[in-house]
PDB file of C-alpha atoms and ligand atoms in Angstrom:
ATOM      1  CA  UNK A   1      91.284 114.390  88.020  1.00 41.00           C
ATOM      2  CA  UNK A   2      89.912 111.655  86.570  1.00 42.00           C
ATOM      3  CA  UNK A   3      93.016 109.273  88.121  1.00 47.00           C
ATOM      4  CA  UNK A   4      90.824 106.414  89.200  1.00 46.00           C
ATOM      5  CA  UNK A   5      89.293 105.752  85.931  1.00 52.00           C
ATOM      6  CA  UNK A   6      92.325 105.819  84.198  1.00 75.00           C
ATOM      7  CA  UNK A   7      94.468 103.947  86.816  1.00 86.00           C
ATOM      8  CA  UNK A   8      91.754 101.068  86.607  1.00 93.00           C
ATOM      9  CA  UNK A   9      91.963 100.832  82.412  1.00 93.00           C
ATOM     10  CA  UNK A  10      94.558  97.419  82.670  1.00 93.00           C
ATOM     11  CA  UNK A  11      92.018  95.919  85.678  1.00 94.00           C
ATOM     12  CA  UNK A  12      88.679  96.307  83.432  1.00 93.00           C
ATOM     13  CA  UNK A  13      90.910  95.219  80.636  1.00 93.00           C
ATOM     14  CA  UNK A  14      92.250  91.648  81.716  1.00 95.00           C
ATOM     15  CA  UNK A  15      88.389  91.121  82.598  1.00 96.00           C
ATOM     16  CA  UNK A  16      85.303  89.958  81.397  1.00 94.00           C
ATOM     17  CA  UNK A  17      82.286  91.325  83.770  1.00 94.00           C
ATOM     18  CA  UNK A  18      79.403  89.415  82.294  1.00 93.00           C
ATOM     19  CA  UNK A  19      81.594  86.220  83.535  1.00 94.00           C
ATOM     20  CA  UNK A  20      83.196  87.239  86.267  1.00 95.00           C
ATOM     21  CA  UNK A  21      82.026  87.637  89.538  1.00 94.00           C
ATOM     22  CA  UNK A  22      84.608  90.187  90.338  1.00 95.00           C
ATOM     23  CA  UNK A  23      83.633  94.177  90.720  1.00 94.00           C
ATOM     24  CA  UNK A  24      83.727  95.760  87.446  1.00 91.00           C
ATOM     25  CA  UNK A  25      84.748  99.101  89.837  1.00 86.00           C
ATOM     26  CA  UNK A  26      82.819 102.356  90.155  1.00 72.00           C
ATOM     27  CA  UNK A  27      84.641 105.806  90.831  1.00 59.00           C
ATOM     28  CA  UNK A  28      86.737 105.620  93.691  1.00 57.00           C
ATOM     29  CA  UNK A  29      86.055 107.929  96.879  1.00 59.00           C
ATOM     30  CA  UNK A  30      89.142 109.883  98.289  1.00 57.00           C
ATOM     31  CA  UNK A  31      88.880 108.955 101.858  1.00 58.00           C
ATOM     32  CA  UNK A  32      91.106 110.738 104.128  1.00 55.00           C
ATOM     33  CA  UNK A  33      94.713 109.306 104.458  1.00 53.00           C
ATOM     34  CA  UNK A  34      94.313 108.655 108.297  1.00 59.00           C
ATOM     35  CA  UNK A  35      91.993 106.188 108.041  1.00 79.00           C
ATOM     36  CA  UNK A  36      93.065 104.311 104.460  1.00 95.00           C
ATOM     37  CA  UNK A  37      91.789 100.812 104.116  1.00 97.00           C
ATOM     38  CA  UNK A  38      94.202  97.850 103.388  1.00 98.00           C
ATOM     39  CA  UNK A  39      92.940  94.304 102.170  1.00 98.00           C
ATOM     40  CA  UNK A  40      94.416  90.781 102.071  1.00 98.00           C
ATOM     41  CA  UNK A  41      93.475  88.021  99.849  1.00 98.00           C
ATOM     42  CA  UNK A  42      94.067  84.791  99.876  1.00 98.00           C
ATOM     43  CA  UNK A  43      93.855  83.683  95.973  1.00 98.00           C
ATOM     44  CA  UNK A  44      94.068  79.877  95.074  1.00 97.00           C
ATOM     45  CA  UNK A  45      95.185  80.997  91.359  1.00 96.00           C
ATOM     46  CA  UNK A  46      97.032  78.900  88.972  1.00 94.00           C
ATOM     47  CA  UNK A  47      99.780  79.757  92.000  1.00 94.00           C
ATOM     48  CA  UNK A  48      98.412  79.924  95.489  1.00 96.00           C
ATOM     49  CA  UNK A  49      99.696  83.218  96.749  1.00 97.00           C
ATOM     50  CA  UNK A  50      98.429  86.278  98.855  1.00 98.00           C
ATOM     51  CA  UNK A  51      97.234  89.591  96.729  1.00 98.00           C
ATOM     52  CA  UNK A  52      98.121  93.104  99.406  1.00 98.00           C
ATOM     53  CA  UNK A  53      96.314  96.081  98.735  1.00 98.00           C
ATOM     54  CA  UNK A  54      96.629  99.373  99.838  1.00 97.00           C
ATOM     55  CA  UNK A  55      94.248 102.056  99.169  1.00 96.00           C
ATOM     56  CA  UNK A  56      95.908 105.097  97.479  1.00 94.00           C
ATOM     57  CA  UNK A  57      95.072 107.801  94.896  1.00 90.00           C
ATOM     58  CA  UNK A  58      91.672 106.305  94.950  1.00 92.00           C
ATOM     59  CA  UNK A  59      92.535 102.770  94.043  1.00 95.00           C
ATOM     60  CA  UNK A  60      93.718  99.459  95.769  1.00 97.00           C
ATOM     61  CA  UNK A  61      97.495  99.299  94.916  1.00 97.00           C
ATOM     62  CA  UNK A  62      98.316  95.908  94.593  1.00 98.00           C
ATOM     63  CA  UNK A  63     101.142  93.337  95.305  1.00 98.00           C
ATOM     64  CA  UNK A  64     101.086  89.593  94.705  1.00 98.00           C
ATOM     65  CA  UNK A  65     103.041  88.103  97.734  1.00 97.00           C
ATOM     66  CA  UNK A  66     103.725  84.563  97.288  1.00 94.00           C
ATOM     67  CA  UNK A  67     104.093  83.620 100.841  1.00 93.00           C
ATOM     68  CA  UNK A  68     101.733  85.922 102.182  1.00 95.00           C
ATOM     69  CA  UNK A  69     103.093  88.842 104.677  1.00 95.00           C
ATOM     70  CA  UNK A  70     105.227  87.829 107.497  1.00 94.00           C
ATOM     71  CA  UNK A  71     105.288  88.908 110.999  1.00 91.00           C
ATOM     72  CA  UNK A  72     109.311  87.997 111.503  1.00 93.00           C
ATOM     73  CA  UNK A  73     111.326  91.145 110.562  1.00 94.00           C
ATOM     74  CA  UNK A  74     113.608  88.518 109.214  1.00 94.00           C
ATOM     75  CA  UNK A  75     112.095  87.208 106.522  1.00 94.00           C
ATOM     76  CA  UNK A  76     111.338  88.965 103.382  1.00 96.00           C
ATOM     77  CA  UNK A  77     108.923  88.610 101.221  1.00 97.00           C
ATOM     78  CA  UNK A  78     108.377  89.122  97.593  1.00 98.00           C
ATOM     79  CA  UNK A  79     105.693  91.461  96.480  1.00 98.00           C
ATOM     80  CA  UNK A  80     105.348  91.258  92.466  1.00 98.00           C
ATOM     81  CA  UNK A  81     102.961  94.634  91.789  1.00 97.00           C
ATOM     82  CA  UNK A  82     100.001  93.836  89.692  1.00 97.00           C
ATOM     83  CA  UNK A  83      97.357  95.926  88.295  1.00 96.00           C
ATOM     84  CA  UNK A  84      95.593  98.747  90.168  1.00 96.00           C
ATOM     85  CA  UNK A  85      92.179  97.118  91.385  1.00 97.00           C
ATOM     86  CA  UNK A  86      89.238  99.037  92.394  1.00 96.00           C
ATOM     87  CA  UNK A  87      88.224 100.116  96.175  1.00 95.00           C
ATOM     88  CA  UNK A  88      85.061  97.960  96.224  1.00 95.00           C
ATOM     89  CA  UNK A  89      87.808  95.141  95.281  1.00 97.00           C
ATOM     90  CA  UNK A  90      88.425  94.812  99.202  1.00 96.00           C
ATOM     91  CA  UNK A  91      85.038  92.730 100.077  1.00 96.00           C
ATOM     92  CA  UNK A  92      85.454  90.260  96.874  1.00 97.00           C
ATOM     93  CA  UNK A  93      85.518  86.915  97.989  1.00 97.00           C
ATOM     94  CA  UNK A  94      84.399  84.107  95.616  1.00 97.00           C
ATOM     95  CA  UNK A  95      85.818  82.589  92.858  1.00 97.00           C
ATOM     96  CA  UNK A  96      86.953  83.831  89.158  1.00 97.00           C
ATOM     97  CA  UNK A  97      85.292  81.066  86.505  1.00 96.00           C
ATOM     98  CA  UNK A  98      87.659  78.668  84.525  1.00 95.00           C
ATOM     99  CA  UNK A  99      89.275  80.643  81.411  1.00 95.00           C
ATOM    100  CA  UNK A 100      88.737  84.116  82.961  1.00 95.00           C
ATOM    101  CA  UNK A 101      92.078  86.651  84.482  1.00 95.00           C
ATOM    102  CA  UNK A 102      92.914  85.072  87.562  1.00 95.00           C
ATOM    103  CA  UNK A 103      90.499  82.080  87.700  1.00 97.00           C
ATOM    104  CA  UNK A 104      89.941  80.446  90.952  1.00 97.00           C
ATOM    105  CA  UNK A 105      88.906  81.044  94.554  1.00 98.00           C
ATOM    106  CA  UNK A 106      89.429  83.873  96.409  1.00 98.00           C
ATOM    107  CA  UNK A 107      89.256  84.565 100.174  1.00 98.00           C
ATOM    108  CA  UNK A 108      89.286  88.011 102.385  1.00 98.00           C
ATOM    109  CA  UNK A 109      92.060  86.763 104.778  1.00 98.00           C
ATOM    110  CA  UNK A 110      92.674  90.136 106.333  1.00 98.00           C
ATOM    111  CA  UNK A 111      91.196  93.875 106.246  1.00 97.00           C
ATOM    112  CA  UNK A 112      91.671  96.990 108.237  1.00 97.00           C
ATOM    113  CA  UNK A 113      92.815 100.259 108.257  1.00 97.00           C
ATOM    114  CA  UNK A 114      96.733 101.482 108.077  1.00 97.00           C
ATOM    115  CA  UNK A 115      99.046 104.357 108.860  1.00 96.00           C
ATOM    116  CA  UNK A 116     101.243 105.881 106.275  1.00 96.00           C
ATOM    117  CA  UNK A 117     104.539 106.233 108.438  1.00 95.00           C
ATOM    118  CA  UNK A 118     106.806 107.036 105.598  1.00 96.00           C
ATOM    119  CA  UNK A 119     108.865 109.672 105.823  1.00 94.00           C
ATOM    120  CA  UNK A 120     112.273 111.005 104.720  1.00 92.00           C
ATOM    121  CA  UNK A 121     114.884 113.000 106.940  1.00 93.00           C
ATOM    122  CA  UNK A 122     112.179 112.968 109.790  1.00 92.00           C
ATOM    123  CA  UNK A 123     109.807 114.482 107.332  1.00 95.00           C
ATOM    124  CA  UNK A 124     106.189 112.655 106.604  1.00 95.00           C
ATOM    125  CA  UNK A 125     106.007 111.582 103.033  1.00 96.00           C
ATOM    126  CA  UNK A 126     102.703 111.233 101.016  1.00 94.00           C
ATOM    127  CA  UNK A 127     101.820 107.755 100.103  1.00 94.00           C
ATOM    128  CA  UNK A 128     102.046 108.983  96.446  1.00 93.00           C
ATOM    129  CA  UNK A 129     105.235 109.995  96.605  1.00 96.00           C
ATOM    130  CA  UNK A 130     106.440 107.604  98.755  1.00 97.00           C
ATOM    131  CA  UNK A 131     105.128 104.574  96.409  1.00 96.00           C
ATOM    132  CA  UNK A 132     107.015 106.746  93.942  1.00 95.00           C
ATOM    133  CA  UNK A 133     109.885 106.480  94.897  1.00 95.00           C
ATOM    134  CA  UNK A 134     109.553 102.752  96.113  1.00 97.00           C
ATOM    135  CA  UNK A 135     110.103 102.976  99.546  1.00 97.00           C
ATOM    136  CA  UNK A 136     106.804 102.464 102.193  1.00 97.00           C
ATOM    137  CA  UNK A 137     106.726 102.736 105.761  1.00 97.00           C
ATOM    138  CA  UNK A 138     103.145 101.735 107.258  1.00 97.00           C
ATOM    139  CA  UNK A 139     101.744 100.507 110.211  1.00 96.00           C
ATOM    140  CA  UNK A 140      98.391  98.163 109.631  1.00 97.00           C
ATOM    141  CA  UNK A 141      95.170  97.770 111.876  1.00 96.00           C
ATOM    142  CA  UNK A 142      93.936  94.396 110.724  1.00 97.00           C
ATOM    143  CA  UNK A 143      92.738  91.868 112.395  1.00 96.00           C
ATOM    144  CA  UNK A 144      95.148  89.500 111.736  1.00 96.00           C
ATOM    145  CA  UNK A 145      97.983  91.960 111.122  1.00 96.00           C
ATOM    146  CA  UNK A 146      99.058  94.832 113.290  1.00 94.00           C
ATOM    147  CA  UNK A 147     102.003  97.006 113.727  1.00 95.00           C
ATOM    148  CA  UNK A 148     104.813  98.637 111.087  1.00 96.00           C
ATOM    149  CA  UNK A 149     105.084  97.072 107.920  1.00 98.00           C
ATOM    150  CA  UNK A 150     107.483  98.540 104.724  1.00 98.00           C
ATOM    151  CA  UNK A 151     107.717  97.689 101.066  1.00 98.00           C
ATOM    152  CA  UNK A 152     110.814  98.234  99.255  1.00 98.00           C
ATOM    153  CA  UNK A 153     111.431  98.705  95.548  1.00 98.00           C
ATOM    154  CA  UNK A 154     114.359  96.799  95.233  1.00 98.00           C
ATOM    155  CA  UNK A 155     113.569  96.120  91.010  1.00 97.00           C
ATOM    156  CA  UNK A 156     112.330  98.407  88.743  1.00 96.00           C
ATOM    157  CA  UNK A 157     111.253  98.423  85.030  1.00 93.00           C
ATOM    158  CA  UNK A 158     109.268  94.914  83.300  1.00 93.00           C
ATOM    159  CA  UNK A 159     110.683  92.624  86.766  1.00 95.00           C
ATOM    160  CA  UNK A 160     109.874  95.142  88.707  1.00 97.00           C
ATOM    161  CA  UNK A 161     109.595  93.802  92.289  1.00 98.00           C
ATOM    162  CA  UNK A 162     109.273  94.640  95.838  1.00 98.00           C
ATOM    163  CA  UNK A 163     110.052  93.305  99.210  1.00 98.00           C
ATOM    164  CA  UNK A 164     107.494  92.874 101.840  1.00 98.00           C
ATOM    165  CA  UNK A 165     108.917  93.204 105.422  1.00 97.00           C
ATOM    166  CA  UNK A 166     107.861  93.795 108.919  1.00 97.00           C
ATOM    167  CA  UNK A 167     109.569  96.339 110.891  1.00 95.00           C
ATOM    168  CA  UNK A 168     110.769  95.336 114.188  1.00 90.00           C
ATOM    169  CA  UNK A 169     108.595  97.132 116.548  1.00 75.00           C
ATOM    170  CA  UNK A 170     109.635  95.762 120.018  1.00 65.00           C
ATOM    171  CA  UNK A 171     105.892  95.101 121.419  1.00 56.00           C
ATOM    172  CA  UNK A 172     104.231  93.299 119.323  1.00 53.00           C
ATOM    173  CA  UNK A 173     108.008  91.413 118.481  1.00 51.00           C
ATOM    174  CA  UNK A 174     108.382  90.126 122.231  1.00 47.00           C
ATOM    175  CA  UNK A 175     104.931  89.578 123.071  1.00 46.00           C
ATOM    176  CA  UNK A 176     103.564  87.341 120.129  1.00 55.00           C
ATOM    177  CA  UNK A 177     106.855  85.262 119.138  1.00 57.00           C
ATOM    178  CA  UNK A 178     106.971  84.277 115.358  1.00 63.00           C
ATOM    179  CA  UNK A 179     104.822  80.658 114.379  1.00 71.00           C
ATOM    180  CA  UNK A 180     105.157  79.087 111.075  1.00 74.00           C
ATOM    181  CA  UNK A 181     102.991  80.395 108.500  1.00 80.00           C
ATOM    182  CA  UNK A 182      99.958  77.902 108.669  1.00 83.00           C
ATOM    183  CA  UNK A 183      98.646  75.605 105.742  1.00 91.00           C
ATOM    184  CA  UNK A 184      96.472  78.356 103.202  1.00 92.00           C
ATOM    185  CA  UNK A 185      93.942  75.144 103.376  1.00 92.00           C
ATOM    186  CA  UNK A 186      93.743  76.404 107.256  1.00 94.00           C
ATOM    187  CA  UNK A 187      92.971  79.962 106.440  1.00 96.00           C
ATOM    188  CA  UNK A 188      89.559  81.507 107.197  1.00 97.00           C
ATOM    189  CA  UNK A 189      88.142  84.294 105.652  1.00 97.00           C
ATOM    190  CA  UNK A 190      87.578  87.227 107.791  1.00 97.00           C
ATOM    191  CA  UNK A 191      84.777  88.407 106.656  1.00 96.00           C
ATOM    192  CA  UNK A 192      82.788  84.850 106.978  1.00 96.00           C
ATOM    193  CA  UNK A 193      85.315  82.722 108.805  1.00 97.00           C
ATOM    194  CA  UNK A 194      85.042  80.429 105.388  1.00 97.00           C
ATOM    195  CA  UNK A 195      88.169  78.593 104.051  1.00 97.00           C
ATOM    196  CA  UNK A 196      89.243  78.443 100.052  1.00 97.00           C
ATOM    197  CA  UNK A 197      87.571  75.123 100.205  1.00 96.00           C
ATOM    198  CA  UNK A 198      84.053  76.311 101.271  1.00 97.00           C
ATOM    199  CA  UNK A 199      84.051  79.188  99.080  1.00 97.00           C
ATOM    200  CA  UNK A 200      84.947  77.391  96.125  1.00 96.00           C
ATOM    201  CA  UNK A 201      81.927  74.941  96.879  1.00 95.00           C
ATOM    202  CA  UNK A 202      79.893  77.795  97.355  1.00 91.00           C
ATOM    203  CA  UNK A 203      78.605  76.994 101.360  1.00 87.00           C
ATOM    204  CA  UNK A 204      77.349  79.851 103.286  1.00 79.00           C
ATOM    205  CA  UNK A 205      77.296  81.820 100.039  1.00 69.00           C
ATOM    206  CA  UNK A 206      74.437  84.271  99.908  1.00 55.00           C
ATOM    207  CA  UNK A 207      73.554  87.448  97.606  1.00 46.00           C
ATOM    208  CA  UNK A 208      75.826  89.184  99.302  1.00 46.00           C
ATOM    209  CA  UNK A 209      77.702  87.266 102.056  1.00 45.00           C
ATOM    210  CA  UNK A 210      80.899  89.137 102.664  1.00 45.00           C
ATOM    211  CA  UNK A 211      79.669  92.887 102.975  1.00 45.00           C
ATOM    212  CA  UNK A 212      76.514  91.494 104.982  1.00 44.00           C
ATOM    213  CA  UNK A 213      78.736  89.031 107.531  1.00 46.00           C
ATOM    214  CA  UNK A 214      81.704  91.513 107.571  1.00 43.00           C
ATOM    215  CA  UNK A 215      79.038  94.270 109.253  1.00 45.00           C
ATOM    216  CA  UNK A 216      77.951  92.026 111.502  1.00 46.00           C
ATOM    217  CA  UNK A 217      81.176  91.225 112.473  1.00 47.00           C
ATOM    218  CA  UNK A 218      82.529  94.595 112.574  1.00 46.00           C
ATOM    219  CA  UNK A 219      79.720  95.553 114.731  1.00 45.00           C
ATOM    220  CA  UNK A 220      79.931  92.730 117.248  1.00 43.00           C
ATOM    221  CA  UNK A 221      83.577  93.639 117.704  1.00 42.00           C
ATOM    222  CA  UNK A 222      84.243  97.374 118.057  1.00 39.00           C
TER     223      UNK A 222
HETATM  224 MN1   MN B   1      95.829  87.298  92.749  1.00 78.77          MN
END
């Protein structure tokens, strides 16, 4: 169809790839919807804030959430939608030079797999359609974040904006309890267990560092 390509026209265009370290993006791979890929960056930007993707039509569909995603149904969270970013986006950890789109560090905080659970009068809807018309149910297999998660069009045109909520989902709810959201200085990547700080000074960086340590990883785990 020729989607991707098109959908990924405003990402290529806000960059420069002979300066930035960033993916330029090749053709995204349809992957079967039951086992779509979500990512969650940690990006120390002009504004610290968290970038959520979800992998749809071939792309990673993309929220900026300030305060990252909370796991109190309570609170929600603002998810500003940004640019469609490409698939091989989801292992970019590093940092964006001074003077280029988005400069400064960026970490993988959390990555897995999620369920689209949307549906409408007990019917499943297609992540397409359901992104469509702004309303998301999902559940996420991270490794930080599990269970059912929703965003919520609650703006629409230039402010368009988005809410970010988890859904009460009585296990995970009674068993885990709700801490504070921890200092970003704290957070680890999960890919190489590095914070902003050491990625920014480049330790443990190597050719490839993330896709290399998140195999390992992944294979040590499952
Ligand atoms: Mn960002």
């Amino acid at each position: 169809m020729g989607h991707d390509s098109d959908a990924l026209t405003k990402y290529r265009r806000k960059r420069d790839f002979r300066r930035t370290p960033e993916p330029s993006g090749g053709r995204g791979k349809q992957r079967n919807a039951a086992s779509a890929r979500f990512v969650v960056q940690l990006h120390d930007a002009s504004t610290l804030h968290f970038d959520f993707r979800l992998e749809a039509e071939g792309v990673l569909k993309s929220w900026a959430v300030r305060k990252g995603p909370s796991a109190d149904p309570s609170d929600k969270r603002l998810a500003m939608p940004t640019e469609d970013h490409p698939l091989d986006y989801r292992d970019f950890e590093g940092v964006v030079p001074p003077g280029q789109y988005g400069s400064g560090t960026v970490i993988v905080w959390d990555q897995g797999t999620y369920t689209n659970m949307s549906e409408h009068d007990g019917e499943p809807v297609p992540v397409t359609e359901a992104l469509a018309e702004g309303h998301m149910s999902f559940a996420l297999h991270g490794k930080k974040l599990h269970g059912a998660y929703a965003l919520t069009r609650f703006r629409e045109g230039e402010d368009e904006a988005w809410l970010l909520v988890k859904r009460a989902d009585r296990r995970r709810h009674s068993r885990r309890g709700h801490r504070p959201d921890p200092a970003p200085s704290r957070l680890r990547s999960v890919l190489t267990g590095r914070t902003l700080k050491q990625v920014a000074a480049g330790e443990g960086s190597r050719d490839r560092p993330t896709r290399r340590a998140g195999r390992r990883r992944q294979a040590g785990r499952r």
